[in-house]
Amino acid sequence: MTTVDLARPRLRGLTAESVFVGRSLRHSLRDGESLLMAILLPVMLMLMFTWIFGGAIDPSGGYVDYVVPGIVFTCAGFGAASTAVYVAGDMKAGIIDRFRTMPLRASAVLTGHVVASLIRNLVATAIVVGVALLVGFRPTAGPLEWIGAAALIALYILAITYLFAAIGLAASSPEGANAYGFVLLFLPYLSSGFVPVDSLAEWLQPIATYQPVTPIIETIRGLLFGTDIGAQGAWALLWCAAILVIAVAWGGWLFQRKAGRR
């Protein structure tokens, strides 16, 4: 008696990834409250820092030019943090176990969440920049500098979104994922995003100088306003690459370790 191999062939190309990206985007569109907050929060932060705090920090009215990169990265963090909650929700619901029985790459599940989050965050970033232009943001960048800044922002969002996806796998519940990820949302505040590093307390200055967000923000500023970025550009790329590699490796390990044991 011959044995019939009933194994289904794996999906080829990026078919699985595209399916999961579509799934995550549909979930985002159905979650109207979260989608609305993803748009309103960046706008509210921009208006708060320019109209309420800006006059006290820089009476000349030029604070908007300084603070826009910080607002962009703060909102990117909030947007990426939702990925941890979505991934943890999938883990808790048990749908990941069903996905593991299908002939697809395990990474496709996380990739779907990450790419959908990247798209949401890029839309929110465009809205932030649009509102900033309306309230006085006046960068001097040319087309190439704008492309470079957009590419660096997208790379940063991709890196931290993968990191939040891994946090969602590591957490035991969506609530726990939200709490763990909240710690990372303070990084832009402990950087040069809102005030110059040399204006901080002396014991905070080394932390602000050598953490990942500061060189990325300074590179964005340099590209948008034509200032010298020095070695900050190289450090920005290295930090983004390091975060992305660590997050992808950690997320893949967690998926294989936890998803099949639920």
Short mmCIF file of C-alpha atoms in Angstrom, two decimals:
data_model
loop_
_atom_site.label_atom_id
_atom_site.label_comp_id
_atom_site.label_asym_id
_atom_site.label_seq_id
_atom_site.Cartn_x
_atom_site.Cartn_y
_atom_site.Cartn_z
CA MET A 1 0.00 0.00 0.00
CA THR A 2 1.47 3.32 -1.04
CA THR A 3 1.48 6.39 1.13
CA VAL A 4 -0.07 9.42 -0.43
CA ASP A 5 1.63 12.66 0.40
CA LEU A 6 -1.13 15.03 1.33
CA ALA A 7 1.15 17.91 2.29
CA ARG A 8 0.11 21.15 0.70
CA PRO A 9 2.78 23.12 -1.15
CA ARG A 10 3.98 26.33 0.42
CA LEU A 11 2.74 29.59 -1.04
CA ARG A 12 5.29 31.03 -3.40
CA GLY A 13 6.66 34.53 -3.68
CA LEU A 14 5.10 37.18 -1.48
CA THR A 15 1.57 35.79 -1.67
CA ALA A 16 1.33 35.06 2.06
CA GLU A 17 2.78 38.43 3.01
CA SER A 18 0.34 40.31 0.77
CA VAL A 19 -2.60 38.40 2.25
CA PHE A 20 -1.60 39.25 5.81
CA VAL A 21 -0.91 42.89 4.93
CA GLY A 22 -4.43 43.10 3.52
CA ARG A 23 -5.82 41.41 6.63
CA SER A 24 -4.11 43.90 8.95
CA LEU A 25 -5.19 46.89 6.86
CA ARG A 26 -8.81 45.71 6.90
CA HIS A 27 -8.65 45.34 10.68
CA SER A 28 -7.28 48.89 10.92
CA LEU A 29 -10.10 50.29 8.78
CA ARG A 30 -12.70 48.47 10.88
CA ASP A 31 -11.20 49.82 14.10
CA GLY A 32 -12.53 53.32 13.55
CA GLU A 33 -11.58 54.72 16.96
CA SER A 34 -7.93 53.67 16.71
CA LEU A 35 -7.70 54.92 13.14
CA LEU A 36 -9.17 58.27 14.12
CA MET A 37 -6.74 58.64 17.03
CA ALA A 38 -3.83 57.72 14.77
CA ILE A 39 -4.72 60.77 12.69
CA LEU A 40 -5.87 63.17 15.41
CA LEU A 41 -3.06 62.54 17.90
CA PRO A 42 -0.26 63.78 15.62
CA VAL A 43 -2.28 66.87 14.73
CA MET A 44 -3.08 67.62 18.39
CA LEU A 45 0.57 67.20 19.42
CA MET A 46 1.73 69.46 16.62
CA LEU A 47 -0.71 72.21 17.57
CA MET A 48 0.03 71.83 21.29
CA PHE A 49 3.78 72.14 20.95
CA THR A 50 3.68 74.99 18.44
CA TRP A 51 0.81 77.10 19.79
CA ILE A 52 0.92 76.37 23.54
CA PHE A 53 4.54 75.56 24.40
CA GLY A 54 6.32 77.09 21.42
CA GLY A 55 6.02 80.71 22.52
CA ALA A 56 7.60 79.96 25.89
CA ILE A 57 10.47 77.93 24.41
CA ASP A 58 11.22 80.22 21.46
CA PRO A 59 9.47 83.62 21.53
CA SER A 60 10.70 84.36 17.99
CA GLY A 61 8.17 81.88 16.60
CA GLY A 62 10.75 79.60 15.02
CA TYR A 63 10.16 76.67 17.35
CA VAL A 64 7.96 74.91 14.80
CA ASP A 65 10.98 74.39 12.55
CA TYR A 66 12.86 72.77 15.42
CA VAL A 67 10.12 70.58 16.85
CA VAL A 68 8.61 68.95 13.75
CA PRO A 69 11.10 66.02 13.62
CA GLY A 70 10.45 65.33 17.31
CA ILE A 71 6.69 65.32 16.75
CA VAL A 72 7.07 62.98 13.78
CA PHE A 73 9.09 60.47 15.78
CA THR A 74 6.85 60.68 18.82
CA CYS A 75 3.77 59.96 16.72
CA ALA A 76 5.60 57.18 14.88
CA GLY A 77 6.22 55.54 18.23
CA PHE A 78 2.57 55.75 19.23
CA GLY A 79 1.52 54.33 15.87
CA ALA A 80 4.02 51.48 16.01
CA ALA A 81 3.01 50.63 19.59
CA SER A 82 -0.42 49.52 18.34
CA THR A 83 1.34 46.70 16.49
CA ALA A 84 2.33 45.13 19.81
CA VAL A 85 -1.31 45.14 20.89
CA TYR A 86 -2.54 43.60 17.61
CA VAL A 87 0.11 40.86 17.68
CA ALA A 88 -0.59 40.06 21.34
CA GLY A 89 -4.30 39.94 20.51
CA ASP A 90 -3.67 37.38 17.78
CA MET A 91 -1.60 35.30 20.18
CA LYS A 92 -4.26 35.40 22.88
CA ALA A 93 -7.08 34.56 20.46
CA GLY A 94 -5.25 31.46 19.24
CA ILE A 95 -5.41 32.41 15.56
CA ILE A 96 -1.61 32.09 15.36
CA ASP A 97 -1.93 28.34 16.03
CA ARG A 98 -4.25 28.06 13.02
CA PHE A 99 -1.81 29.98 10.86
CA ARG A 100 1.02 27.63 11.85
CA THR A 101 -0.88 24.67 10.37
CA MET A 102 -0.95 26.37 6.98
CA PRO A 103 1.78 26.04 4.32
CA LEU A 104 3.21 29.52 4.72
CA ARG A 105 6.27 31.17 6.19
CA ALA A 106 5.92 32.04 9.87
CA SER A 107 7.41 35.46 9.17
CA ALA A 108 4.44 36.33 6.94
CA VAL A 109 2.18 36.84 9.97
CA LEU A 110 4.48 39.43 11.54
CA THR A 111 5.26 41.00 8.18
CA GLY A 112 1.57 41.64 7.61
CA HIS A 113 1.25 43.53 10.90
CA VAL A 114 4.48 45.45 10.35
CA VAL A 115 3.82 46.57 6.77
CA ALA A 116 0.24 47.63 7.59
CA SER A 117 1.56 49.64 10.55
CA LEU A 118 4.23 51.20 8.32
CA ILE A 119 1.56 52.33 5.86
CA ARG A 120 -0.59 53.79 8.66
CA ASN A 121 2.38 55.61 10.14
CA LEU A 122 3.52 57.07 6.83
CA VAL A 123 0.02 58.44 6.26
CA ALA A 124 0.05 59.96 9.78
CA THR A 125 3.51 61.42 9.13
CA ALA A 126 2.31 63.05 5.92
CA ILE A 127 -0.60 64.59 7.85
CA VAL A 128 1.78 65.89 10.54
CA VAL A 129 4.02 67.52 7.95
CA GLY A 130 1.01 68.99 6.16
CA VAL A 131 -0.32 70.54 9.38
CA ALA A 132 3.17 71.78 10.22
CA LEU A 133 3.39 73.56 6.87
CA LEU A 134 0.07 75.24 7.61
CA VAL A 135 1.29 76.55 10.99
CA GLY A 136 4.61 77.90 9.74
CA PHE A 137 7.02 75.02 9.14
CA ARG A 138 9.40 76.19 6.41
CA PRO A 139 12.14 73.66 5.51
CA THR A 140 14.70 74.61 2.86
CA ALA A 141 15.24 71.08 1.56
CA GLY A 142 15.26 70.23 -2.12
CA PRO A 143 13.68 67.12 -3.66
CA LEU A 144 16.66 64.86 -2.94
CA GLU A 145 16.82 65.96 0.70
CA TRP A 146 13.09 65.36 1.10
CA ILE A 147 13.47 61.87 -0.35
CA GLY A 148 16.38 61.15 1.99
CA ALA A 149 14.45 62.37 5.03
CA ALA A 150 11.36 60.36 4.06
CA ALA A 151 13.46 57.23 3.52
CA LEU A 152 15.13 57.58 6.93
CA ILE A 153 11.78 58.13 8.64
CA ALA A 154 10.36 55.04 6.91
CA LEU A 155 13.40 52.98 7.93
CA TYR A 156 13.03 54.08 11.56
CA ILE A 157 9.31 53.31 11.57
CA LEU A 158 9.99 49.89 10.07
CA ALA A 159 12.64 49.11 12.70
CA ILE A 160 10.60 50.11 15.74
CA THR A 161 7.45 48.48 14.34
CA TYR A 162 9.26 45.14 14.11
CA LEU A 163 10.47 45.76 17.67
CA PHE A 164 6.93 46.37 18.88
CA ALA A 165 5.75 43.25 17.02
CA ALA A 166 8.34 41.23 18.95
CA ILE A 167 7.15 42.85 22.19
CA GLY A 168 3.62 41.74 21.30
CA LEU A 169 4.86 38.17 20.96
CA ALA A 170 6.75 38.36 24.26
CA ALA A 171 3.80 39.79 26.23
CA SER A 172 1.22 37.53 27.80
CA SER A 173 -1.72 39.78 26.88
CA PRO A 174 -2.59 42.86 24.80
CA GLU A 175 -2.66 44.91 28.00
CA GLY A 176 0.82 43.75 28.91
CA ALA A 177 2.09 44.51 25.40
CA ASN A 178 0.71 48.03 25.68
CA ALA A 179 2.44 48.56 29.03
CA TYR A 180 5.82 47.20 27.89
CA GLY A 181 5.80 49.25 24.73
CA PHE A 182 4.90 52.43 26.60
CA VAL A 183 8.45 52.64 27.99
CA LEU A 184 9.89 53.06 24.49
CA LEU A 185 7.58 55.96 23.75
CA PHE A 186 9.63 58.21 26.06
CA LEU A 187 12.78 58.02 23.92
CA PRO A 188 11.94 61.07 21.76
CA TYR A 189 11.42 63.14 24.92
CA LEU A 190 14.90 62.15 26.15
CA SER A 191 16.53 63.28 22.93
CA SER A 192 17.08 66.48 20.98
CA GLY A 193 13.56 66.19 19.59
CA PHE A 194 12.02 68.98 21.65
CA VAL A 195 14.89 70.94 23.20
CA PRO A 196 18.65 71.03 22.53
CA VAL A 197 20.64 68.41 24.40
CA ASP A 198 22.80 71.03 26.14
CA SER A 199 19.68 72.52 27.77
CA LEU A 200 19.01 69.29 29.68
CA ALA A 201 20.31 68.47 33.15
CA GLU A 202 23.95 67.42 33.02
CA TRP A 203 23.23 63.82 34.05
CA LEU A 204 20.66 63.52 31.24
CA GLN A 205 22.87 64.90 28.47
CA PRO A 206 24.89 61.68 27.89
CA ILE A 207 21.67 59.66 27.76
CA ALA A 208 20.13 62.04 25.21
CA THR A 209 23.32 62.19 23.15
CA TYR A 210 24.00 58.47 22.82
CA GLN A 211 20.51 57.01 22.56
CA PRO A 212 19.20 55.99 19.08
CA VAL A 213 16.63 58.73 18.47
CA THR A 214 18.93 61.77 18.75
CA PRO A 215 21.19 61.06 15.73
CA ILE A 216 18.16 60.11 13.64
CA ILE A 217 16.36 63.36 14.51
CA GLU A 218 19.49 65.44 13.93
CA THR A 219 19.96 63.80 10.53
CA ILE A 220 16.36 64.62 9.59
CA ARG A 221 16.89 68.25 10.67
CA GLY A 222 20.10 68.47 8.70
CA LEU A 223 18.42 67.14 5.56
CA LEU A 224 15.40 69.42 5.86
CA PHE A 225 17.32 72.62 6.67
CA GLY A 226 20.65 72.08 4.96
CA THR A 227 22.79 71.98 8.11
CA ASP A 228 25.87 69.81 8.50
CA ILE A 229 24.97 66.38 9.88
CA GLY A 230 28.56 65.16 10.28
CA ALA A 231 28.69 61.61 11.60
CA GLN A 232 25.05 61.71 12.72
CA GLY A 233 23.87 60.28 9.40
CA ALA A 234 26.04 57.19 9.73
CA TRP A 235 24.97 56.69 13.34
CA ALA A 236 21.31 57.08 12.35
CA LEU A 237 21.59 54.33 9.73
CA LEU A 238 23.55 52.06 12.07
CA TRP A 239 20.99 52.44 14.86
CA CYS A 240 18.06 51.74 12.52
CA ALA A 241 19.81 48.69 11.04
CA ALA A 242 20.76 47.35 14.47
CA ILE A 243 17.24 47.74 15.86
CA LEU A 244 15.74 46.10 12.77
CA VAL A 245 18.11 43.11 12.78
CA ILE A 246 17.65 42.50 16.52
CA ALA A 247 13.87 42.90 16.33
CA VAL A 248 13.48 40.54 13.35
CA ALA A 249 15.70 37.89 14.94
CA TRP A 250 13.97 38.20 18.32
CA GLY A 251 10.50 38.16 16.77
CA GLY A 252 11.28 35.08 14.67
CA TRP A 253 12.64 33.23 17.69
CA LEU A 254 9.67 34.17 19.85
CA PHE A 255 7.19 33.13 17.15
CA GLN A 256 8.74 29.68 16.79
CA ARG A 257 9.06 29.26 20.56
CA LYS A 258 5.67 30.53 21.73
CA ALA A 259 3.15 30.09 18.94
CA GLY A 260 3.32 26.29 18.93
CA ARG A 261 3.08 25.98 22.71
CA ARG A 262 -0.24 27.62 23.32
#
